[in-house]
mmCIF file of C-alpha atoms in Angstrom:
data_model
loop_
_atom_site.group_PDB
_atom_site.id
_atom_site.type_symbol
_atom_site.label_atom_id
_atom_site.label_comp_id
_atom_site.label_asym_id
_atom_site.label_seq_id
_atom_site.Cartn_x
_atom_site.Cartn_y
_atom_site.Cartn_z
ATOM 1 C CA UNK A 1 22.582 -34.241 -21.631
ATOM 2 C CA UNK A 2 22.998 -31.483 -24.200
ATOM 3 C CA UNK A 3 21.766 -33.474 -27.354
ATOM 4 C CA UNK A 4 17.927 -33.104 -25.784
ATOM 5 C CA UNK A 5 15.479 -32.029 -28.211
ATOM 6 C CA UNK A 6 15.815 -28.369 -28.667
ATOM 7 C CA UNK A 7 11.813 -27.982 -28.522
ATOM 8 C CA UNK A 8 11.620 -28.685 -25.233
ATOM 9 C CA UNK A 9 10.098 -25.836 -22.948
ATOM 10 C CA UNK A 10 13.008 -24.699 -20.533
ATOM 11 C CA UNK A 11 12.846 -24.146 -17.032
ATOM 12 C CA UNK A 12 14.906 -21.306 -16.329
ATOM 13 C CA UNK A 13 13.050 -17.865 -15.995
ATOM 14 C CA UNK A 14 9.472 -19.491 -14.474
ATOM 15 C CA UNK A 15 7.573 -17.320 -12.169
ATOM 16 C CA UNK A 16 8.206 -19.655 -9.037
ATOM 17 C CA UNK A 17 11.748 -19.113 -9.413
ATOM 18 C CA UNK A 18 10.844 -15.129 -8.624
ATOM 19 C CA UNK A 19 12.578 -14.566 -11.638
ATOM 20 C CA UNK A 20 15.889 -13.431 -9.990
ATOM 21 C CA UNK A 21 18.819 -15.877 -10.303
ATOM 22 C CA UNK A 22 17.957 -18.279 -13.166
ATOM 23 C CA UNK A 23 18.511 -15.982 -16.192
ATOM 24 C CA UNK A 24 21.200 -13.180 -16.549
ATOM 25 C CA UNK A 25 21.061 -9.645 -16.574
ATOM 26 C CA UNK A 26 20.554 -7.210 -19.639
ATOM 27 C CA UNK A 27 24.062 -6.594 -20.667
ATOM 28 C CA UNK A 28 25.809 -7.192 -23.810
ATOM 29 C CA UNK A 29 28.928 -8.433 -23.651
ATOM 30 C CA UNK A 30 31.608 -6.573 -25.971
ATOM 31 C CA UNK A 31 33.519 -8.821 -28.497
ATOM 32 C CA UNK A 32 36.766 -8.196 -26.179
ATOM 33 C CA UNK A 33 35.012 -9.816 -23.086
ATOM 34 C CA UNK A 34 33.548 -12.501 -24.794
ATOM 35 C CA UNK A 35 37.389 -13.893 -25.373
ATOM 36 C CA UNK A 36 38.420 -12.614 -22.256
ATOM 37 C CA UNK A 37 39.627 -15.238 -19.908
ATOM 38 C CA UNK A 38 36.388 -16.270 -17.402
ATOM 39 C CA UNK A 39 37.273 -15.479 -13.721
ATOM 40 C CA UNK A 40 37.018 -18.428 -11.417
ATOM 41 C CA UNK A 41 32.737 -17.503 -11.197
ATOM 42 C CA UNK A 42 32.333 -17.405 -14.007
ATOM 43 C CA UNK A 43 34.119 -20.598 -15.255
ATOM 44 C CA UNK A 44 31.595 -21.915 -12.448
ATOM 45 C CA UNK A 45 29.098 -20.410 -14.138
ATOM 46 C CA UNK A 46 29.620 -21.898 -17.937
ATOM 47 C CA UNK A 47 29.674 -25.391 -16.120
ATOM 48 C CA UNK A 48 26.347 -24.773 -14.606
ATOM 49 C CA UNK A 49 24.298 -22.856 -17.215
ATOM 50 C CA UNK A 50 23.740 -25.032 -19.645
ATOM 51 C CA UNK A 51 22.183 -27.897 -16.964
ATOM 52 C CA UNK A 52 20.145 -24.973 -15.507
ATOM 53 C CA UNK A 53 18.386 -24.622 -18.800
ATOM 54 C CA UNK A 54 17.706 -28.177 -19.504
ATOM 55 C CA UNK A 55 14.206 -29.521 -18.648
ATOM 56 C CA UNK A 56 13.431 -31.014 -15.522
ATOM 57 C CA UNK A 57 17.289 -29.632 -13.934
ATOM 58 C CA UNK A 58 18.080 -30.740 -10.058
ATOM 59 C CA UNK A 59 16.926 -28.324 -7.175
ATOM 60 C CA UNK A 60 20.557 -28.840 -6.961
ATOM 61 C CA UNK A 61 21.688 -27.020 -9.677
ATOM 62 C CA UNK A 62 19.144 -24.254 -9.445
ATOM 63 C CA UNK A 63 19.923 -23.459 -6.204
ATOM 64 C CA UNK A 64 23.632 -23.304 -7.547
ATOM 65 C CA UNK A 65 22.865 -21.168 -10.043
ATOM 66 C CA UNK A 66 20.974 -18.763 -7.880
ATOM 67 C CA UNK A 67 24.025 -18.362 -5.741
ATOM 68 C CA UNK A 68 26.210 -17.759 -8.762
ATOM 69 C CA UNK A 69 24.244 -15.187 -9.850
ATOM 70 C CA UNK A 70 24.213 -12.888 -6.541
ATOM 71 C CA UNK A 71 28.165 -13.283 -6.601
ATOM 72 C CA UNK A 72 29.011 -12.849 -10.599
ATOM 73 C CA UNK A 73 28.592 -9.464 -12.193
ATOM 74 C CA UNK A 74 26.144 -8.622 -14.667
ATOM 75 C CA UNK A 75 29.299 -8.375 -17.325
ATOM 76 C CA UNK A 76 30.371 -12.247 -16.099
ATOM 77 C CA UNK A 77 26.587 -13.453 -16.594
ATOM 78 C CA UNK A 78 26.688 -11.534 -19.957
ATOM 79 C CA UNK A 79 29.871 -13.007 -21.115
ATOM 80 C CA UNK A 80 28.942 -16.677 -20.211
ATOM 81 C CA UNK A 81 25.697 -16.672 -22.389
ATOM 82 C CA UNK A 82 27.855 -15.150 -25.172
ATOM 83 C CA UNK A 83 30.255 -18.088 -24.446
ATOM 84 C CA UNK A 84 27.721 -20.149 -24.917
ATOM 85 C CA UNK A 85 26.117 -18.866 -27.839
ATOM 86 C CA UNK A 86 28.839 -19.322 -30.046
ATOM 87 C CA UNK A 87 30.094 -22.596 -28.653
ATOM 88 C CA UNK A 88 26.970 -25.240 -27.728
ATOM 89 C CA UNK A 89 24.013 -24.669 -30.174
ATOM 90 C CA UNK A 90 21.593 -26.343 -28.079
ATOM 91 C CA UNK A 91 22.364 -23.793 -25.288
ATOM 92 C CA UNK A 92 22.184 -20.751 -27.850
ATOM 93 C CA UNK A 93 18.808 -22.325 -28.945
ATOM 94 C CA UNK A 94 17.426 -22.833 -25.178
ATOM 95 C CA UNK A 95 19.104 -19.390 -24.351
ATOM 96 C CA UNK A 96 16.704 -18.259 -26.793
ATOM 97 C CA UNK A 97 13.526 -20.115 -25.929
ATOM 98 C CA UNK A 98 14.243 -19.241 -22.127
ATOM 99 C CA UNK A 99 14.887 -15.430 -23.078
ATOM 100 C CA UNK A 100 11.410 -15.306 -25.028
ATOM 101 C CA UNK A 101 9.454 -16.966 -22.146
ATOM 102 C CA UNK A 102 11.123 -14.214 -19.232
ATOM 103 C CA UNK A 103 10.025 -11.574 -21.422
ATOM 104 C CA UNK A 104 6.154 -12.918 -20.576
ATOM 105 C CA UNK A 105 6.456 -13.696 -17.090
ATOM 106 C CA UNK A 106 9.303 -10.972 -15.865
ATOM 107 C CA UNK A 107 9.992 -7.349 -15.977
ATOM 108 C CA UNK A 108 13.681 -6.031 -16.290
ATOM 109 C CA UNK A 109 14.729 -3.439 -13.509
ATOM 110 C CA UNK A 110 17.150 -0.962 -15.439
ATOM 111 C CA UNK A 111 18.064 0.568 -11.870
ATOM 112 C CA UNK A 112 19.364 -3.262 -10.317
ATOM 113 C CA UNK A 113 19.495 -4.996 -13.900
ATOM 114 C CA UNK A 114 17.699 -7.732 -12.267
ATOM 115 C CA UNK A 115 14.494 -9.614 -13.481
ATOM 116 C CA UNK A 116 11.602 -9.221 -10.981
ATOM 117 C CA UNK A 117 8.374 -11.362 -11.287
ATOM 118 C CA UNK A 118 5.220 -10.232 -12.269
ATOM 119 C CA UNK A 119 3.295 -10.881 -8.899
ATOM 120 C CA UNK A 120 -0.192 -11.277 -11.034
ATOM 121 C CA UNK A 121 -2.116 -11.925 -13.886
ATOM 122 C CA UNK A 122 -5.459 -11.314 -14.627
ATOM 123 C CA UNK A 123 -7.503 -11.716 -17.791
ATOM 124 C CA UNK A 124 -10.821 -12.522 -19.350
ATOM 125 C CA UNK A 125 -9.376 -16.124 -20.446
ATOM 126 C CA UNK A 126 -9.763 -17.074 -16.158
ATOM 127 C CA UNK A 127 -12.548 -19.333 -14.744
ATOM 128 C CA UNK A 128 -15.045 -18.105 -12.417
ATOM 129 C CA UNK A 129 -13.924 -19.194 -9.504
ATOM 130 C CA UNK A 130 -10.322 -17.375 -10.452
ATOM 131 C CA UNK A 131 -11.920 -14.128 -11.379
ATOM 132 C CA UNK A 132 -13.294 -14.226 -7.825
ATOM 133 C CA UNK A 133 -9.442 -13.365 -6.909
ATOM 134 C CA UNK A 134 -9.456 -9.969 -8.640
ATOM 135 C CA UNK A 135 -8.582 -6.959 -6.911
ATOM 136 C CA UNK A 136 -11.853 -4.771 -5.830
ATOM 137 C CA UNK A 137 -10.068 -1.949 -7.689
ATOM 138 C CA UNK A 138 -10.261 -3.908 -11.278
ATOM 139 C CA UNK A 139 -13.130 -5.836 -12.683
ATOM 140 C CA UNK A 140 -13.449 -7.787 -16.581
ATOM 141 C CA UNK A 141 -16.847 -6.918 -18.680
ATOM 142 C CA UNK A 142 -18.508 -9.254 -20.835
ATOM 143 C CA UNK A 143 -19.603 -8.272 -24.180
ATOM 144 C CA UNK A 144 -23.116 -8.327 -22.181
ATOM 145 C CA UNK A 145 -24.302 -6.657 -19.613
ATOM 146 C CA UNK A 146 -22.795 -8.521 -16.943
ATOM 147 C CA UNK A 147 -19.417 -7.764 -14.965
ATOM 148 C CA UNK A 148 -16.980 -10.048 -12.874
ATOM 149 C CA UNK A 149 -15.153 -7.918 -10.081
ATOM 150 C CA UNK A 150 -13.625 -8.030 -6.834
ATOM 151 C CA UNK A 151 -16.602 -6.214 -4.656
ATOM 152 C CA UNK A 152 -18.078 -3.502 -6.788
ATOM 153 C CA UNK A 153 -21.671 -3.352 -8.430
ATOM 154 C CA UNK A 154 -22.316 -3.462 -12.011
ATOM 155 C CA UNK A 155 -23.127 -0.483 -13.981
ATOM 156 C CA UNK A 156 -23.583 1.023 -17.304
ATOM 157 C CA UNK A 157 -21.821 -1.594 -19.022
ATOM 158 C CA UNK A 158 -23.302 -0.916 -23.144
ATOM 159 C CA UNK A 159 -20.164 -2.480 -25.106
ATOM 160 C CA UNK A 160 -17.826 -5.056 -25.699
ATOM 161 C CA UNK A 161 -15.706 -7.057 -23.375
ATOM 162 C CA UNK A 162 -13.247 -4.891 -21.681
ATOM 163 C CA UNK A 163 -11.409 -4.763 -18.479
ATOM 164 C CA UNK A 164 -11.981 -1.947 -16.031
ATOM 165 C CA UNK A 165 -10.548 -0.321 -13.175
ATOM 166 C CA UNK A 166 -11.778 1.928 -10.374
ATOM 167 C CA UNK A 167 -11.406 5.636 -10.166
ATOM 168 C CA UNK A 168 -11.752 6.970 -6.781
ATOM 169 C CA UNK A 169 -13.962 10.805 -7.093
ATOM 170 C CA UNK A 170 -14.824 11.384 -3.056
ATOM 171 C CA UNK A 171 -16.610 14.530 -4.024
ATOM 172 C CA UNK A 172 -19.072 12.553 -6.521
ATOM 173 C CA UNK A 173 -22.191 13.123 -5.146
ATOM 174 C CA UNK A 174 -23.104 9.211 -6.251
ATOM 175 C CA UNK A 175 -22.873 6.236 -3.863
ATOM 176 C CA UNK A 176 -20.237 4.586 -4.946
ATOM 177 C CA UNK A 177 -17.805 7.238 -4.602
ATOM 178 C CA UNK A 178 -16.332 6.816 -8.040
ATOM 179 C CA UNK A 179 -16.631 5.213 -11.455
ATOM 180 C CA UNK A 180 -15.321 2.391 -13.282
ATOM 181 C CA UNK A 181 -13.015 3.433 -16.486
ATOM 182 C CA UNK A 182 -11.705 1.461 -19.235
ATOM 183 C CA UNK A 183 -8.019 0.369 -18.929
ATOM 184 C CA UNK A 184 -6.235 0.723 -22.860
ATOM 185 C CA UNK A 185 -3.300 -0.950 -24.183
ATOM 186 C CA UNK A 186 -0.454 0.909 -22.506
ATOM 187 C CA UNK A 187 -2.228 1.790 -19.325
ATOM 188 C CA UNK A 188 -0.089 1.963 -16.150
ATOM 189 C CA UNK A 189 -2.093 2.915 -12.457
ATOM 190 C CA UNK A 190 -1.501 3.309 -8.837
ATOM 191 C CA UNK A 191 -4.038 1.803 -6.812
ATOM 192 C CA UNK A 192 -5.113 1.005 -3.331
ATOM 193 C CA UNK A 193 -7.943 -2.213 -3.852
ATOM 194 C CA UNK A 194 -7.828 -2.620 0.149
ATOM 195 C CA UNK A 195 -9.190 1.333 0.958
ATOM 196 C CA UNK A 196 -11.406 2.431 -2.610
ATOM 197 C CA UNK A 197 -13.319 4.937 -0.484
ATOM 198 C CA UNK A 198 -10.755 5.825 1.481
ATOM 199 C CA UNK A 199 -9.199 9.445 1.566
ATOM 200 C CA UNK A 200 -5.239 9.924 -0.028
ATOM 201 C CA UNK A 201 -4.239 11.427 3.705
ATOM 202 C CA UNK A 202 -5.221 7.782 4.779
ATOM 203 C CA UNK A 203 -3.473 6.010 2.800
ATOM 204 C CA UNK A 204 0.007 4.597 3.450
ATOM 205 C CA UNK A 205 2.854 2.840 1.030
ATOM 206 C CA UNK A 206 1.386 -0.488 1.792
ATOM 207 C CA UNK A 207 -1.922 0.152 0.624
ATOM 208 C CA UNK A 208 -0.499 1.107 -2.544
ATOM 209 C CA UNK A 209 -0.044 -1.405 -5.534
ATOM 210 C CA UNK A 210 1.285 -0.833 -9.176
ATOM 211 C CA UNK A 211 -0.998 -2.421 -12.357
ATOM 212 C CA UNK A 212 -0.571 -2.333 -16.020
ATOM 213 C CA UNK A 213 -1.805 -3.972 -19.398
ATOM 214 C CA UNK A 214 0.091 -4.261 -22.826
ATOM 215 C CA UNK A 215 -2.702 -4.708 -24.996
ATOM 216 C CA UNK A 216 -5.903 -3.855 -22.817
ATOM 217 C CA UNK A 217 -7.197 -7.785 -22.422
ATOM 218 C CA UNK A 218 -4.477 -8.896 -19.853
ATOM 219 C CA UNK A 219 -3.533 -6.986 -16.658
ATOM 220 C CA UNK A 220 -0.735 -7.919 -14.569
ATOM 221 C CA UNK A 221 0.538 -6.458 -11.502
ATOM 222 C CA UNK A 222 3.952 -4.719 -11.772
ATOM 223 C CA UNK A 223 4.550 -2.996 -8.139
ATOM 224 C CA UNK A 224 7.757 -4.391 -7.259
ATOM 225 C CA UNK A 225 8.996 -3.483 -10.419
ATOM 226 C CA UNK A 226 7.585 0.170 -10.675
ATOM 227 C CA UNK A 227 8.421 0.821 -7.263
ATOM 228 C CA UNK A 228 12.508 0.039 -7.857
ATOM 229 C CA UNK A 229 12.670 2.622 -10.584
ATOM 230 C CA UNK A 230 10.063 4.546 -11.834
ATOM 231 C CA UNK A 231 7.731 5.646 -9.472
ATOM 232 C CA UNK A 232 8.159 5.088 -5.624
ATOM 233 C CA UNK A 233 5.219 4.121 -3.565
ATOM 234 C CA UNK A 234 5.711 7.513 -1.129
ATOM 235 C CA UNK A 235 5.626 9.802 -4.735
ATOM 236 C CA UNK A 236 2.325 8.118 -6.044
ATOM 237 C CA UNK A 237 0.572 9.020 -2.698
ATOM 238 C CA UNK A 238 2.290 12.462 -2.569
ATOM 239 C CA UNK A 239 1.023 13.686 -6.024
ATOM 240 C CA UNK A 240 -2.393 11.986 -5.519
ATOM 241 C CA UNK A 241 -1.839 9.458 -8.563
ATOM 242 C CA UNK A 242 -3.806 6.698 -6.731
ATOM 243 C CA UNK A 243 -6.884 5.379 -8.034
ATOM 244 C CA UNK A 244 -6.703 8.475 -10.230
ATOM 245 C CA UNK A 245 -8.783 9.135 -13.435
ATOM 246 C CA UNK A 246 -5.169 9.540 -15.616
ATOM 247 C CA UNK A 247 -2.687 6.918 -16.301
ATOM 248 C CA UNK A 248 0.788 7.478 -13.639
ATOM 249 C CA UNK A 249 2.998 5.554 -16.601
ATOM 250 C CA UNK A 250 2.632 4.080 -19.886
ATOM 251 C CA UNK A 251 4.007 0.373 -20.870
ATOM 252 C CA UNK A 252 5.289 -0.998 -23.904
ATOM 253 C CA UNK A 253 7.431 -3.203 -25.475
ATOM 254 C CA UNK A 254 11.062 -1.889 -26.393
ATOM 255 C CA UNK A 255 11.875 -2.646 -30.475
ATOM 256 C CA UNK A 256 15.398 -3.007 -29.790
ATOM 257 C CA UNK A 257 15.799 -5.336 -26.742
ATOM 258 C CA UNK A 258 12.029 -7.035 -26.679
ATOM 259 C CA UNK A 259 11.531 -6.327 -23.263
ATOM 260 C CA UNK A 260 8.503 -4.368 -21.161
ATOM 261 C CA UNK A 261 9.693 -0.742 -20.495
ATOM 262 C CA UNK A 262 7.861 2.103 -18.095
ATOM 263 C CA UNK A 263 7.624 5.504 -18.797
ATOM 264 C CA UNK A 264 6.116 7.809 -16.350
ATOM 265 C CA UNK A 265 3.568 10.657 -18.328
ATOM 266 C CA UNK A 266 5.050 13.816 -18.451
ATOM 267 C CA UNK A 267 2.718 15.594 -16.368
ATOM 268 C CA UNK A 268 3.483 12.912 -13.776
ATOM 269 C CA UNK A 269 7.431 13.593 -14.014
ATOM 270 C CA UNK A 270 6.667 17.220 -13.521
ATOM 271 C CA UNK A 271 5.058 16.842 -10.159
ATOM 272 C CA UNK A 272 7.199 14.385 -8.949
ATOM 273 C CA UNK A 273 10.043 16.564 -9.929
ATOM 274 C CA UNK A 274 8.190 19.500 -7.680
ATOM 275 C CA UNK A 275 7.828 17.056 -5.000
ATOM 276 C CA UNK A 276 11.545 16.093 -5.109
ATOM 277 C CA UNK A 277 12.539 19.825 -5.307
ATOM 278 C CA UNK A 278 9.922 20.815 -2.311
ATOM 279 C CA UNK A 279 10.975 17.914 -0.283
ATOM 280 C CA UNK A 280 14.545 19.185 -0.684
ATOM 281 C CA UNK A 281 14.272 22.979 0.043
ATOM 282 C CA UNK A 282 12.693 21.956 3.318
ATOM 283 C CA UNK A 283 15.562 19.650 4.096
ATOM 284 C CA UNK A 284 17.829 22.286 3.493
ATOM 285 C CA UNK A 285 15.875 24.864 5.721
ATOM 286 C CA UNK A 286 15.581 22.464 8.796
ATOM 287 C CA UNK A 287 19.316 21.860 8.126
ATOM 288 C CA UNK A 288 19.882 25.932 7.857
ATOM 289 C CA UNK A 289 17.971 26.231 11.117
ATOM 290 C CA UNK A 290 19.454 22.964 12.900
ATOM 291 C CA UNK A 291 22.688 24.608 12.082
ATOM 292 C CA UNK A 292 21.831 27.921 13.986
ATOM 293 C CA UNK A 293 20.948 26.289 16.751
ATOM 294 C CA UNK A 294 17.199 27.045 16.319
ATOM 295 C CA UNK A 295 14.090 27.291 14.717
ATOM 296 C CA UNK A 296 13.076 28.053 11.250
ATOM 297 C CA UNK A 297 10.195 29.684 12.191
ATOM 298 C CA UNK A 298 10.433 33.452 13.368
ATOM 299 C CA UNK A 299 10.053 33.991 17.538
ATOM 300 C CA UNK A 300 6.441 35.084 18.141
ATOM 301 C CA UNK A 301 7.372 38.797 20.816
ATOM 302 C CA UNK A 302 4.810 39.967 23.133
ATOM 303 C CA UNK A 303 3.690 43.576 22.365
ATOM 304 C CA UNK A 304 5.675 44.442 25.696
ATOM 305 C CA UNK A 305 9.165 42.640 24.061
ATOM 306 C CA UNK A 306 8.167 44.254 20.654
ATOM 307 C CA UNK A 307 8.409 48.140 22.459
ATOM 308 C CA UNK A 308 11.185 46.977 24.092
ATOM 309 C CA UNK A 309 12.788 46.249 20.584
ATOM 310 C CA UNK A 310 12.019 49.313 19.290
ATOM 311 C CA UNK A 311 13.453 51.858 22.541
ATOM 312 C CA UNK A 312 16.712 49.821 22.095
ATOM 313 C CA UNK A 313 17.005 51.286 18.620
ATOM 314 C CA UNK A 314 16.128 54.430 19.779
ATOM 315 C CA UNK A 315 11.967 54.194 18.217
ATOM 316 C CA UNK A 316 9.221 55.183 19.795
#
């Protein structure tokens, strides 16, 4: 039923869902498609939505609705909310209220233009017990001298509460093989909470998982998301950005659209820029080679095949 009261909290877009087929993608549909004649999808589709964003919709439908959105195209999804928008204002105002609660529990993937969960929160607003869940790599501090983390000891903790996270030094000549730095609004970081004290030519991509914060107080894991366009696993370990003392990317809220964007630090596009440039010269060296039917490396002569060389071009 439509006429439901347009406060209610809608269901489309919840974490659970793994925030892939219940909501659309991020494309605006032009005033031409919006009157455009739906395609048989997406007819489908403006039957279905509206149920899929009512409270307490059928496993049915959701499951539906999942399916339509792997088949439709991002411009049919687009041009069924529009649809709907202008025709059913209890849609347009659960569009909305669905739209506003993504933002908070998904990140959009400008490479797919899919919505991919967060796979983590963690803030100082948890219970005990739930802070015991933390990554080793990041720990909350209280505004006294006492710190909740995932395995490492508490140290020189002399302000406010703040949320920390672990910076690997292996040539520290200290115990712990590192220090504990405070993670700022905007703050985006590679790390590996499994291997702290482990060396970066141990490491592999699974070790590796992708953390940020918007305003400093709440940190939510992003890896999935940073991974598909921004920063592959492989590049963080090649330009040593895990468990680093800098940031790899920055986070922040986009004024036009609303939602969380990435952008990788400068320096950090540099060197994965060299990386990319290194990784291809070699590729097309060991194709240069392959292609002459040999080595890249030059033959190694013995001194007797060296004089040899020489009397055939008439040295001595």
């Amino acid at each position: 039923d439509d006429d439901d009261d347009d406060d209610d909290a809608p269901e489309g877009g919840t974490r659970n869902d793994d925030a892939r087929g219940q909501e659309t993608t991020q494309v605006s549909a032009s005033p031409a498609a919006e009157n455009a004649p739906l395609t048989l999808v997406g007819r489908v589709a403006l039957a279905v939505r509206p149920r899929v964003l009512l409270p307490g919709c059928s496993v049915l439908f959701r499951l539906l609705w999942l399916i339509i959105t792997w088949i439709a195209s991002a411009a049919t999804l687009a041009a069924v909310d529009a649809r709907l928008r202008r025709t059913d204002a209890a849609a347009a105002d659960r569009l909305d209220a669905a739209e506003a609660e993504r933002r908070d529990t998904a990140l959009y993937c400008p490479a797919s233009g899919r919505w991919l969960a967060r796979e983590a929160e963690y803030s100082s607003a948890l219970s005990r017990d739930e802070e015991s869940d933390w990554p080793p790599s990041l720990r909350f501090v209280g505004p006294s001298s006492s710190a909740s983390s995932g395995g490492r000891a508490d140290h020189h903790v002399t302000d406010g509460a703040r949320v920390e996270r672990w910076h690997k030094n292996l040539k520290t000549k200290s115990k712990e093989k590192g220090t504990w730095l405070r993670v700022k609004p905007g703050d985006g970081w590679a790390t590996a909470p499994s291997k702290l004290d482990a060396d970066d030519a141990s490491l592999v991509e699974s070790d590796v998982r992708f953390f940020a914060t918007l305003d400093g107080g709440v940190v939510f894991e992003c890896t999935k998301w940073i991974a598909s366009h921004a920063c592959p696993k492989s590049a963080a370990l090649a330009i040593g950005a895990v468990d680093a003392a800098k940031p790899l990317f920055a986070v922040e809220r986009d004024a036009a659209t609303g939602n969380v964007v990435a952008r990788l630090q400068p320096k950090v596009e540099a060197q994965l820029r060299a990386v990319s440039e290194a990784a291809k010269d070699d590729g097309d060296t060991a194709g240069a080679a392959s292609s002459r039917g040999g080595s890249s490396k030059k033959e190694k002569l013995s001194r007797a095949d060296k004089k040899a060389k020489k009397m055939a071009y008439g040295r001595r």
